[in-house]
Every structure is written in structure tokens, then in C-alpha cells.
Coordinates of C-alpha atoms in Angstrom, one line a residue:
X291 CA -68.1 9.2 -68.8
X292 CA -71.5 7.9 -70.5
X293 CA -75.3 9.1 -70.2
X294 CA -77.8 6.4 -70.8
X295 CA -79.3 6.0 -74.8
X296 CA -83.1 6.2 -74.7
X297 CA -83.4 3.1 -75.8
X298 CA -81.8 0.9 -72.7
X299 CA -83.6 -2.2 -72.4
X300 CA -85.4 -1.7 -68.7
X301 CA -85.7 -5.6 -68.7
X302 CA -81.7 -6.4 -67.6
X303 CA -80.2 -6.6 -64.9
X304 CA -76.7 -4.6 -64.7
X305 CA -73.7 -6.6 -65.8
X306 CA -72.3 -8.8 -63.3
X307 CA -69.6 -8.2 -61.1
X308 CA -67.4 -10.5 -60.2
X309 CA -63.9 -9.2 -58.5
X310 CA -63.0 -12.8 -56.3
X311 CA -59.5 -14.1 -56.8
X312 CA -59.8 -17.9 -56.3
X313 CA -56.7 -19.3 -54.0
X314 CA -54.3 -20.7 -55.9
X315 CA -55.5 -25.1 -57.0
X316 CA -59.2 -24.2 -55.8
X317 CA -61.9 -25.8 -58.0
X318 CA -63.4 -22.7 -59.9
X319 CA -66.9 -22.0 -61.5
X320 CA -67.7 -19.0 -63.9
X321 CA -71.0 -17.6 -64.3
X322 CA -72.5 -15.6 -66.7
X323 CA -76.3 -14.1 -65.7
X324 CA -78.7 -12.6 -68.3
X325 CA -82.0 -10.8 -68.0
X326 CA -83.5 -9.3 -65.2
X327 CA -82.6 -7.9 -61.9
X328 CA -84.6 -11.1 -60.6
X329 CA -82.5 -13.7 -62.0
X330 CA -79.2 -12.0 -60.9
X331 CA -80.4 -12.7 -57.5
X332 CA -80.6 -16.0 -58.4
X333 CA -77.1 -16.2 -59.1
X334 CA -75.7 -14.3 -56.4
X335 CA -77.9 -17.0 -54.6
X336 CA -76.0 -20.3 -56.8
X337 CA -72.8 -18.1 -56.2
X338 CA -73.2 -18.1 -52.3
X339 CA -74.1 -21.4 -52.3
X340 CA -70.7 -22.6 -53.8
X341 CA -68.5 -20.6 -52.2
X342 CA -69.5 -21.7 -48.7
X343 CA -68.9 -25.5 -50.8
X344 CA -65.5 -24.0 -51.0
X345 CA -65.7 -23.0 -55.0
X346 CA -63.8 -20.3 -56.0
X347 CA -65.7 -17.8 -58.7
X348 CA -63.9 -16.4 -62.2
X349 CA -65.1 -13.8 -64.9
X350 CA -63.6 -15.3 -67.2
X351 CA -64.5 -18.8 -69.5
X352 CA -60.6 -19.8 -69.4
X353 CA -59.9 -19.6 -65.7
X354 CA -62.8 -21.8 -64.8
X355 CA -63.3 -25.4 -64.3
X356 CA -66.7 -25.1 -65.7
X357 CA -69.6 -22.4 -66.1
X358 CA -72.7 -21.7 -65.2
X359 CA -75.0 -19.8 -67.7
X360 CA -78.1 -18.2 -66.0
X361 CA -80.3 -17.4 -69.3
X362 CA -83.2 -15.1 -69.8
X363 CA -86.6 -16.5 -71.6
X364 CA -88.6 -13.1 -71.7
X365 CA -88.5 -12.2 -75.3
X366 CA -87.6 -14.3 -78.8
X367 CA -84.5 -12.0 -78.6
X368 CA -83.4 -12.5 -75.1
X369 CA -83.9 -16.7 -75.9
X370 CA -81.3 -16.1 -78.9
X371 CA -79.1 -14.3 -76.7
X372 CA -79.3 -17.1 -74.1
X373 CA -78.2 -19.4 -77.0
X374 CA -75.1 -17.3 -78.3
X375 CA -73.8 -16.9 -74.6
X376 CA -73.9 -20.5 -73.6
X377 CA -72.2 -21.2 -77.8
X378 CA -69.5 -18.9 -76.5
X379 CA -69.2 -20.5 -72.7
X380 CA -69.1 -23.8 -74.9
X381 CA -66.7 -22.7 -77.2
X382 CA -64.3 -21.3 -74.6
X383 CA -64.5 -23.3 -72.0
X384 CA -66.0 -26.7 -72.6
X385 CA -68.2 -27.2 -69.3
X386 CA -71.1 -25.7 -69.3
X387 CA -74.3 -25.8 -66.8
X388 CA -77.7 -24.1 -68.3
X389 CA -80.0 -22.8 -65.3
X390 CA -82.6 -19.9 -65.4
X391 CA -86.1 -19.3 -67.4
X392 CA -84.8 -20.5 -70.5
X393 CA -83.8 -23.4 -68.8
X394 CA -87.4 -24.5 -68.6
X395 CA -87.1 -25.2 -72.3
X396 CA -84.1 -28.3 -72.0
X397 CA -85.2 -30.0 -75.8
X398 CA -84.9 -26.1 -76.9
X399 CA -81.7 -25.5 -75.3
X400 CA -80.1 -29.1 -76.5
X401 CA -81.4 -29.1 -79.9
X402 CA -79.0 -26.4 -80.5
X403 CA -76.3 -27.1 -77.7
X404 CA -76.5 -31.2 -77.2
X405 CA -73.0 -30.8 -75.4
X406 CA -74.3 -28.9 -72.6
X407 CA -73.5 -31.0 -69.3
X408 CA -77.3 -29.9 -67.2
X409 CA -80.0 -27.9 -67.4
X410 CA -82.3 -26.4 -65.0
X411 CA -85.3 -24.2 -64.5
X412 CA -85.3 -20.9 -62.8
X413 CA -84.7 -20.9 -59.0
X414 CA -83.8 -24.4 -59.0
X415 CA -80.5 -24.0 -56.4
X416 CA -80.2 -27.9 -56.0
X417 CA -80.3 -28.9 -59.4
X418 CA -77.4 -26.6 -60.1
X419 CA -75.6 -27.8 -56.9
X420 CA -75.7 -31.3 -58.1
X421 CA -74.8 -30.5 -62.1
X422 CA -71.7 -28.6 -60.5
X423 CA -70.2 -31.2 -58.2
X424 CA -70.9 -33.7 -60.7
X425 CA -68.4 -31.8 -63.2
X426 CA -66.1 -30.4 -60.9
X427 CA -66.0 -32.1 -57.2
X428 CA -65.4 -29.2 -54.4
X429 CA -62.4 -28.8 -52.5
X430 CA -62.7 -26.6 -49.3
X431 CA -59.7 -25.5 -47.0
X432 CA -62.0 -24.8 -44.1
X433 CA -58.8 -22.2 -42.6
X434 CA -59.3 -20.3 -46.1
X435 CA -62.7 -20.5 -47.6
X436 CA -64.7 -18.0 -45.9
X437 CA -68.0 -16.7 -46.3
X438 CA -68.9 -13.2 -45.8
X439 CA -72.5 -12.7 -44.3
X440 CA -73.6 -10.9 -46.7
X441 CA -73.1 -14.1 -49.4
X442 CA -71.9 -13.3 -52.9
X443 CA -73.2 -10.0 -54.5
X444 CA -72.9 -9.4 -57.8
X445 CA -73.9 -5.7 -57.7
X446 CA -71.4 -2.9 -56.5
X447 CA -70.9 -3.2 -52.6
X448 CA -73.3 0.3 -51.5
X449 CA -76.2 -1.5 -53.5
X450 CA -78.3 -4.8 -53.6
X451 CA -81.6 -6.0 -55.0
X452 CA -83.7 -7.2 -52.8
X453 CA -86.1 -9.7 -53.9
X454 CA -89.1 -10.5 -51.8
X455 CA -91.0 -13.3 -53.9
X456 CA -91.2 -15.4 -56.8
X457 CA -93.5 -15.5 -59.8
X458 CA -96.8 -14.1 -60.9
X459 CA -100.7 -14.6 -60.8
X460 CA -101.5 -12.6 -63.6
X461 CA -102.1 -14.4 -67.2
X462 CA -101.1 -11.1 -69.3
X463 CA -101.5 -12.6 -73.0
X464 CA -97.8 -11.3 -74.1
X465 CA -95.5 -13.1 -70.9
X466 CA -94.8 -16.7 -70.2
X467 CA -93.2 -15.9 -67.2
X468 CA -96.1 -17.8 -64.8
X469 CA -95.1 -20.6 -66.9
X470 CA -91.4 -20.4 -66.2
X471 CA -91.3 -19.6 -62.9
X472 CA -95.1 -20.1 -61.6
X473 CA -97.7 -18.4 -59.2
X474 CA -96.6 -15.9 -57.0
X475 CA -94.8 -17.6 -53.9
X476 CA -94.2 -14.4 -51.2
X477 CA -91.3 -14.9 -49.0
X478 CA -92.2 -14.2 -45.2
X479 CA -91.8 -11.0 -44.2
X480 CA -89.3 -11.3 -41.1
X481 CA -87.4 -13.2 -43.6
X482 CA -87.0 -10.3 -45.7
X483 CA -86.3 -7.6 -43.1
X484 CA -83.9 -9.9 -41.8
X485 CA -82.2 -10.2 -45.1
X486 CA -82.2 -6.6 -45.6
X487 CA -80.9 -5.8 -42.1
X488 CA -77.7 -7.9 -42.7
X489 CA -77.1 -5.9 -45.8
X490 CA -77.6 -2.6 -44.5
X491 CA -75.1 -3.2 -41.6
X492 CA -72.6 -5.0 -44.3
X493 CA -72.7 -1.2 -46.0
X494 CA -75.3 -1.8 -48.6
X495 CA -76.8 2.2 -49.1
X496 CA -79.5 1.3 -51.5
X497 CA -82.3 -2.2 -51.5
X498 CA -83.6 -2.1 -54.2
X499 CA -87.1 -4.3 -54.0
X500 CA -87.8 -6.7 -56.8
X501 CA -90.5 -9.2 -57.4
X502 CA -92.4 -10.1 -60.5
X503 CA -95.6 -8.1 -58.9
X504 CA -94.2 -6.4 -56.0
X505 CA -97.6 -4.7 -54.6
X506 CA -99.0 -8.2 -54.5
X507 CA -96.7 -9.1 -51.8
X508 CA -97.8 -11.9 -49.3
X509 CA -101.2 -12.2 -51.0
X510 CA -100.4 -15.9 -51.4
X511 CA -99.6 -16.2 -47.2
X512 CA -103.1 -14.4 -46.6
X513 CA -100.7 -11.7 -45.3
X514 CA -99.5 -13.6 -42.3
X515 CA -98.4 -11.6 -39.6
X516 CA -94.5 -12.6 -38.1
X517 CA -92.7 -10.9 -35.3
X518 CA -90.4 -8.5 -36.0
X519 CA -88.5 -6.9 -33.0
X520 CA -90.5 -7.6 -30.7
X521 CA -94.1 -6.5 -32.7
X522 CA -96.4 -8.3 -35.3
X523 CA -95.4 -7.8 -39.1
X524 CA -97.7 -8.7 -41.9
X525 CA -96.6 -9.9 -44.8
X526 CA -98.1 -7.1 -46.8
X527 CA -96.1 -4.8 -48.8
X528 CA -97.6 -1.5 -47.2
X529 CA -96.0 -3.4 -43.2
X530 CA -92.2 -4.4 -45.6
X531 CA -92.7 -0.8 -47.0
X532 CA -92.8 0.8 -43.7
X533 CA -89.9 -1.7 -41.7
X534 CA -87.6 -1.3 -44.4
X535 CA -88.2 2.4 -44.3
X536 CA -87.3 2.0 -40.9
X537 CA -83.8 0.7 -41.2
X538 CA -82.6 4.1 -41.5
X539 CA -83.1 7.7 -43.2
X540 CA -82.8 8.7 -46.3
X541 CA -80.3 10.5 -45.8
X542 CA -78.0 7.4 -44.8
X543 CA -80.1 4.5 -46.4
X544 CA -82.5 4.4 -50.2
X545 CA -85.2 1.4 -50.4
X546 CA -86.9 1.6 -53.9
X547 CA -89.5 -0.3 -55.2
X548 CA -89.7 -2.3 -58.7
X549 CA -92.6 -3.5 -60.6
X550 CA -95.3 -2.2 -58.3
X551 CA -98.5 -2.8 -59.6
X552 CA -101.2 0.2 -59.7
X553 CA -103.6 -1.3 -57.2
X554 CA -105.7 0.7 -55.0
X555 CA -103.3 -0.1 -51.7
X556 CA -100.5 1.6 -53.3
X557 CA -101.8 5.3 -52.3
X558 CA -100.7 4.0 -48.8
X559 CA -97.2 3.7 -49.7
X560 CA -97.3 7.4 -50.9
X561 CA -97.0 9.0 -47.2
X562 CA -94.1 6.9 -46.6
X563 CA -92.2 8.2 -49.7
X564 CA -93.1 12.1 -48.4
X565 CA -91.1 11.4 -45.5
X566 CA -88.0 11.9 -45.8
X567 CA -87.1 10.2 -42.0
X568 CA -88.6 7.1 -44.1
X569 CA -85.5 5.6 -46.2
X570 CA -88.8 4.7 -48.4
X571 CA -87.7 6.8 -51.6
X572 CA -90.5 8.9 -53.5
X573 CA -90.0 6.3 -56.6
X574 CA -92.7 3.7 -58.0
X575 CA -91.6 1.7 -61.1
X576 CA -95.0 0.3 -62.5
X577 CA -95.2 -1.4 -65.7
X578 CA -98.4 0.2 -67.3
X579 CA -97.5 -1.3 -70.7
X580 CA -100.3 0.5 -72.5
X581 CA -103.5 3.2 -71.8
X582 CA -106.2 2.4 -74.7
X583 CA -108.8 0.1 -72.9
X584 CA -109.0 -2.3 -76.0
X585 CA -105.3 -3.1 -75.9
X586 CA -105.5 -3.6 -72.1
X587 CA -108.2 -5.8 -72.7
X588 CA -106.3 -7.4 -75.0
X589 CA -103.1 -7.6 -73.0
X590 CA -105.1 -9.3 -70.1
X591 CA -103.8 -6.6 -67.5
X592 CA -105.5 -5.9 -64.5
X593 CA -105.7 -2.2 -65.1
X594 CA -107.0 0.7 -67.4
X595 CA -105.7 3.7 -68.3
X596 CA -108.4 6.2 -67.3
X597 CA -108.2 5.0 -63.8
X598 CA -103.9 5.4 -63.7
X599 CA -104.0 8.5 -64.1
X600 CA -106.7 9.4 -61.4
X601 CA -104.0 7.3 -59.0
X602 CA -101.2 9.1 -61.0
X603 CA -103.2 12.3 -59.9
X604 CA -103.8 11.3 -56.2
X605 CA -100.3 10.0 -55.8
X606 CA -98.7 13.6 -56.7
X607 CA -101.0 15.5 -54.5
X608 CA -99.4 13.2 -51.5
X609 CA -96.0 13.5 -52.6
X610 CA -95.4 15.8 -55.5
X611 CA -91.8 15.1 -55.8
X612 CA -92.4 11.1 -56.5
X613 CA -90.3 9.4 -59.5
X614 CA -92.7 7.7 -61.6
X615 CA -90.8 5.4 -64.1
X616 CA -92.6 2.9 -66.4
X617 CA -92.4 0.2 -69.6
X618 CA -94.5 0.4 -72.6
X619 CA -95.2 -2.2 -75.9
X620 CA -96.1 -0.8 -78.8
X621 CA -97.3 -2.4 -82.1
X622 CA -99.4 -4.7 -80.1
X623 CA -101.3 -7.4 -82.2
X624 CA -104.1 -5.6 -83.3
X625 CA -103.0 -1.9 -82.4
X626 CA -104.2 0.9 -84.0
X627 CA -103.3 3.8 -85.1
X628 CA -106.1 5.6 -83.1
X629 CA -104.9 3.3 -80.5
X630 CA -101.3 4.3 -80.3
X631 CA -102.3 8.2 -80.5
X632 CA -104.4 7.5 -77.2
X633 CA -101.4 6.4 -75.6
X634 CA -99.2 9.5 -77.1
X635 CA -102.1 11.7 -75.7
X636 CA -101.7 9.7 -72.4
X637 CA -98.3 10.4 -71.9
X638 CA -98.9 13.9 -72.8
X639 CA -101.1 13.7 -69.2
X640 CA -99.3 11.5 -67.5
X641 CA -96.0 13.3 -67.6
X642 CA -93.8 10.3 -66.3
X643 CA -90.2 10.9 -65.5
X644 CA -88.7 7.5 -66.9
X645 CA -89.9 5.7 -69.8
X646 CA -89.1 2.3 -71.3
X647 CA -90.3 0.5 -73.9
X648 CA -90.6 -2.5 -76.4
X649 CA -91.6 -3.1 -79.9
X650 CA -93.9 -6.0 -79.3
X651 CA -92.2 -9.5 -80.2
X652 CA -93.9 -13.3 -80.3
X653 CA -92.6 -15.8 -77.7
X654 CA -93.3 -19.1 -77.8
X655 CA -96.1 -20.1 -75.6
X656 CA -97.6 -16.5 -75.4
X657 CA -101.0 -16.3 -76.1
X658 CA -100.8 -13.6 -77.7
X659 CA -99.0 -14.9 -80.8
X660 CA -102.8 -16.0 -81.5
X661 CA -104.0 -12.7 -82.0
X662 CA -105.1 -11.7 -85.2
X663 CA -104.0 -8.3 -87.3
X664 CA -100.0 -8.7 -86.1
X665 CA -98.7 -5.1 -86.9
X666 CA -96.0 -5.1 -89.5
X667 CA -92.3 -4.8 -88.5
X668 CA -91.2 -1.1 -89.7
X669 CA -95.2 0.4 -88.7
X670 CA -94.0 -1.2 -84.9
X671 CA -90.5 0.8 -85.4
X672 CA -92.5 3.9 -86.5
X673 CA -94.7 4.1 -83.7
X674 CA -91.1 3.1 -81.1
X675 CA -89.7 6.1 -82.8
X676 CA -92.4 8.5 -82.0
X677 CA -93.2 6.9 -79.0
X678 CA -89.6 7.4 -77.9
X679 CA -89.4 10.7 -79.2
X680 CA -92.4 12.3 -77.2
X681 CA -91.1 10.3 -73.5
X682 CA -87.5 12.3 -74.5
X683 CA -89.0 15.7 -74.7
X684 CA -90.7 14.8 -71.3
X685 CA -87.6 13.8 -69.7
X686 CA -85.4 16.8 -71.2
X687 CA -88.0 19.4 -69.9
X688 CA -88.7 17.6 -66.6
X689 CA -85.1 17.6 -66.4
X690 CA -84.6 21.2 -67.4
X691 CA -87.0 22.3 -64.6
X692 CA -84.4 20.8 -61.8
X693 CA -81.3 22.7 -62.5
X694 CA -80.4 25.0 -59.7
X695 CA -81.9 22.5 -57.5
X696 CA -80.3 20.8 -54.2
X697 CA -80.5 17.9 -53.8
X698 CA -78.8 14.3 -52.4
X699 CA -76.9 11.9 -55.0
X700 CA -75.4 8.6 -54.1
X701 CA -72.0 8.1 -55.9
X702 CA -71.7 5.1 -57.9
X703 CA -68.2 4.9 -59.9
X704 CA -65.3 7.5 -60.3
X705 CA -63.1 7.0 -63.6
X706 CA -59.8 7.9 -64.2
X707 CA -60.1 11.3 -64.8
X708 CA -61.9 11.8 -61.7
X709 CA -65.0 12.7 -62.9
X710 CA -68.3 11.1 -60.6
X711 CA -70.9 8.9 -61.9
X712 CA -74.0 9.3 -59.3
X713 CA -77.6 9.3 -59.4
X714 CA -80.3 11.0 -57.5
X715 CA -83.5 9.8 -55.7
X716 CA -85.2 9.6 -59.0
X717 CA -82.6 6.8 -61.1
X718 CA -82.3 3.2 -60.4
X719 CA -78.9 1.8 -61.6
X720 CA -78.7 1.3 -64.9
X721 CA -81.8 1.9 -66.5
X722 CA -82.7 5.6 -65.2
X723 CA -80.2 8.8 -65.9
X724 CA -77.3 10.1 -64.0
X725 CA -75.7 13.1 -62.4
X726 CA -71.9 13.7 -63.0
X727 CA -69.8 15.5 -61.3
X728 CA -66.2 16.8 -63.2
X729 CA -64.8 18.9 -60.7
X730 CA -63.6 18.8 -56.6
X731 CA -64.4 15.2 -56.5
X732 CA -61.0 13.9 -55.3
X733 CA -62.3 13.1 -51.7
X734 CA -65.4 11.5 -52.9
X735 CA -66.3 7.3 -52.6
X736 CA -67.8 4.9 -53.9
X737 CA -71.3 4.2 -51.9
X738 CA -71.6 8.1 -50.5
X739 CA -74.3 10.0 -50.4
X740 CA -73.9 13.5 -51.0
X741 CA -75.6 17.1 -51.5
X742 CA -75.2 18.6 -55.3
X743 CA -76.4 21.8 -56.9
X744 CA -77.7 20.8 -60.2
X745 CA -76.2 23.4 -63.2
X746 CA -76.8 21.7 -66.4
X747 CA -79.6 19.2 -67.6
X748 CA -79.7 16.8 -71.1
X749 CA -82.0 15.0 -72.6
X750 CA -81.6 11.7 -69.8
X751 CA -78.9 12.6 -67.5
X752 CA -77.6 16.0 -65.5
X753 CA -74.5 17.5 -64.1
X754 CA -73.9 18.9 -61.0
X755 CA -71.3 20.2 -58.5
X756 CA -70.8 19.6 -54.4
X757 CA -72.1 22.1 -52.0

């Protein structure tokens, strides 16, 4: 049994899983995917795409005829990490393929890895396709190699994310990610609900909705309207909200949305969440990344503090029992120390449940690197510290106030000793809390949702037992 630290990156995806057992002489890839939820789409999508070319997939560097490395660009730290996992792919196995954001820097990637066999940018499926069957022809036994409808998935079976476009309009000072993977491109919505229909009825429990601005959904397409059994569907994420909702109740099905932006059309989402026939869960992940007006400014985000918390305010009144989870930066080029109390006094108001955040870092290509009055390493650890310190003592007394509570978990692991990981309505995987269960859990599964008394809270995480 482990709770989450406080300090759990909110930028990674969970750790792949990979549990196929090629057939004995099939031509086999590895794959190892960093960074966000987003690019482990991306290689459940490469994944797919060579098992139905009859490739067989391995965990591990030695099994494998060669390996794909799907890196992460976000932050100077997640580029080094890139780097040391395609050293040790190199190291282990020879045969190496470089695709995802960091991708989009080759002469960066080769000037420290010249023996890499390809690299590619983000989302760039063909390229990949190509690098692979030039190192490692396919081999299908068309009476073996099946596909199940579903694809590859390299999440546990009950949940998938669920990713409904590709990069970002915005021109935030801090990101390169418009660079890497460019302007937002929304995928049509009939498209998507048919995606997420086959998933439900393969057993997924939970779609979990990703994008890189997920409220900005189908702005791109003018919000075209597509039919959808039998009625017009807009590609608009309030219509997506609604027909995923649809697939099922909550009680049976959780849809939660990622990276929502705080844009006025968001309140209409709010009824949705209230209703519990809705599989629409009463959770918004929104990346405020800061409340002082100056720093916004600064930033280049389309939002301000003041007016978050009056949508903060008006989003409660609908549905008083939404999840509110968010990422912060602080040490900001040029933050001060007025600046950062603001946002301590913010979050005093605000009262979030889940709390993330960075100590600012330079990429390369941000704009922001240009900034004058860079604060100084240990002030930026300072302020984390106290930052982190004030979002615990919200979580442990938010926490606190649900013991002796019912409510609905879905189970997500059982150890050896029998004890249940879960979360509730209010934890994504991996980067909220959880609920365990240590006793009477011997007929539980994997996947189930089931009803809990809360007795005991901590600081992230609770405990509870069946009713």
C-alpha cells in the first residue's frame, strides 16, 4: 500500500502497462512513453498500429527487436529525462526510434545520441511506421495476430484517456508546446463518441478527457454539428460533455475532464456534473497556474484571478460537491514576494481540493526565459515549500470533513495482502489521492465500482470500509 507524496508531478502520465506475450519468432518492438497523459495516447496509438502490422510488444529493452522512445519536451528536466531513457534504451538494446515532443528537436536529440536509428515529432504515426519497418521488417500470421477493437491500451483495462484534440492557441510565455505540437486541431465529435462507445462496451469504467485546452473543443471546426444516433451533435465540448454523459450513469460509467480552461461556457457543464444519471463526474481539472494579475499578464494566460473565483463561486452554488483540482508555478520571472502572498491568500479563498505545482524552470524557446528579475533557485524552493504546505492543510481538512461519509469508489489494484487501492469521484489516477480498503475485500475486482463508508482521512488519501 502507498498514498500519493504532495509533490507528484501532475504533468505524467501513469507508467505504462504493457502485459502482451509476443508468439514465439514474432518481430517485437518495445516502447517506453514519457510525459503526459496526451502522449501516452500517442503510443497506445503507434502500439495499435503495429500490432495489427503483426508486431508483437515487450516491456523490456532485451526482448525486443528494437524500441521506440516516446519523449516529453515540457520542462528542461523532462528533456534530460528524455535523454537518459533513450541512453539506456541505447545501451540495452541497440535499436532505438525517438518520436514525441522532444522529437521536434532531432540536432538536440543527435548531438547527444548520434546512434539513434529515426526521429520524429509528436503525433507523427507514419514516420514512426516507416523508422520501424525499416529496422525490423513485420511478420504477420494472419490465423494469430489479432487485434482487439479496442486497439492497444496502455492504462489498466476499467480506464482510458480519452483525447479529443491536438495542440493549443494560446501563446502562454512559459510553454512551447504550440511549437511542438501546433494550433489546436479538434477531432470531430461523432468521431469521439464513437471512440468512447467502443471502449465503454470493451469494459472501460472511466474516459478520462484530455486535450491540451479541453473547453476549447471544436473552436477550430466552427463547432460543426455531425449526426450522432440519429440527431445533430456539435462539436462543442458542452454537446461531447452531455453524449458522453449519456453512455451510462455514474453509477456504472465516470467521464472526467482534464485541462478545462475557465471560460465563461464552462458554468454549462456544471448541471451536468449535479446529475448524477449523467456519467459527467462533478470534477474540473483547470490549470490556473497563478492569481496576481501582474504574473498573469506576464504569463500571457487568458484569465485573472479575481474573476476565477467569482466562476469558482458560481460553480459551487450549481454543484456544491464538484472536485476542483489545479497546477500552480511559483518563482515566476519577476515574482514577488507580495505577489506570491496574493496567491497564498487566493488559495486561502479558493479552497481547492487538488493542488499541483512547479518551481518555474527555463525551456528553450520559451519566451519567458527573456524576462527580466529571474527569482533565485532556493527563494523558488521557499516559496514551493510554503506554497505546498498551505494546499496540504486544505486537503487534510477537506479531507477530514468527509469521514463518515458514503460514497461510490472504483477499485483500481488489490496487492497481496488483500488490501484495495480505489479512488472516489474526486481522484484521477495517479495524480489525486486514494481510498484503501484493508479488510472484507476478498470478493472485490479490479474495474468495480463500489459503495464505502469513509472512517479515517490523511493528509492526501482516506480509508474506508464496504457497506
Amino acid at each position: 500500500m502507498s498514498s500519493n507524496p504532495p509533490n507528484l508531478r501532475p504533468d505524467l502520465a501513469p507508467r505504462a502497462k504493457i502485459s502482451d506475450a509476443p508468439r514465439s519468432g514474432q518481430p517485437t518492438i518495445g516502447m517506453v512513453s514519457l510525459g503526459c497523459p496526451k502522449a501516452l495516447v500517442d503510443s497506445e496509438r503507434i502500439l495499435t498500429r503495429l500490432r495489427a502490422e503483426g508486431y508483437g510488444i515487450s516491456a523490456d529493452y532485451a526482448g525486443a527487436d528494437a524500441v521506440v522512445v516516446n519523449t516529453c519536451g515540457f520542462l528542461d528536466s523532462a528533456k534530460a529525462e528524455s535523454l537518459e531513457a533513450i541512453g539506456e534504451a541505447l545501451n540495452e538494446n541497440g535499436k532505438v526510434i525517438v518520436t514525441g515532443c522532444l522529437g521536434a528537436e532531432e540536432d538536440y536529440i543527435r548531438g547527444t545520441h548520434p546512434r539513434v536509428l529515426a526521429v520524429t515529432g509528436p503525433h507523427q504515426y507514419e514516420q514512426v511506421l516507416d523508422a520501424v519497418h525499416a529496422a525490423v521488417p513485420p511478420d504477420p500470421d494472419p490465423f494469430v495476430d489479432l487485434m482487439p477493437a479496442s486497439g492497444v491500451k496502455l492504462t489498466p483495462r476499467h480506464y482510458s484517456y480519452l483525447k479529443i484534440s491536438e495542440g493549443c492557441n494560446h501563446k502562454c510565455k512559459f510553454c512551447i508546446i504550440p511549437d511542438m505540437r501546433g494550433k489546436l486541431a479538434s477531432r470531430p465529435v461523432h468521431a469521439v463518441l464513437r471512440e468512447a462507445e467502443k471502449l465503454v462496451q470493451s469494459g472501460v469504467r472511466e474516459l478520462l478527457v484530455i486535450s491540451q485546452d479541453t473547453s476549447a473543443y471544436g473552436l477550430d471546426r466552427k463547432y460543426s454539428a455531425h449526426e450522432w444516433q440519429g440527431r445533430e451533435v456539435r462539436s462543442h465540448i458542452t454537446d461531447l460533455a452531455r453524449e458522453l454523459g449519456a453512455l451510462g450513469p455514474q453509477s456504472d460509467l465516470w467521464v472526467r475532464l482534464h485541462y478545462v480552461y475557465p471560460y465563461p461556457h464552462v458554468r454549462e457543464l456544471i448541471p451536468l456534473m449535479a446529475d448524477p444519471a449523467n456519467a459527467l463526474l462533478p470534477y474540473l481539472d483547470i490549470p490556473f497556474q497563478h492569481s496576481h494579475p501582474d504574473v498573469l499578464k506576464r504569463m500571457a494566460r487568458p484569465a485573472a484571478g479575481s474573476k476565477t473565483l467569482t466562476e469558482i463561486k458560481a460553480w459551487r452554488d450549481i454543484c456544491p460537491d464538484i472536485t476542483l483540482r489545479s497546477t500552480f508555478i511559483v518563482g515566476y520571472p519577476g515574482e514577488t514576494e507580495a505577489e506570491f502572498q496574493h496567491l497564498l491568500d487566493w488559495m486561502d479563498e479558493a479552497q481547492l481540493d487538488r493542488v499541483g505545482c512547479f518551481q518555474y524552470e527555463n525551456v528553450a524557446g520559451a519566451r519567458s526565459n527573456d524576462l527580466p528579475d529571474h527569482v533565485p533557485a532556493e527563494l523558488k524552493q521557499e516559496r514551493w515549500d510554503r506554497f505546498m504546505e498551505k494546499a496540504q492543510a486544505i486537503s487534510e481538512a477537506k479531507l477530514a470533513a468527509k469521514v463518515g461519509r458514503v460514497m461510490e469508489v472504483i477499485v483500481d489494484d488489490i496487492d497481496a495482502d488483500g488490501i484495495a487501492t480505489c479512488r472516489t469521484k474526486s481522484d484521477a489516477p495517479e495524480i489525486d489521492g486514494n481510498l484503501f480498503i484493508d479488510e472484507g475485500t476478498e470478493g472485490l475486482q479490479v474495474g468495480q465500482i463500489v459503495t464505502v463508508e469513509v472512517d479515517e482521512a490523511g493528509e492526501y488519501d482516506l480509508w474506508g470500509a464496504l457497506r
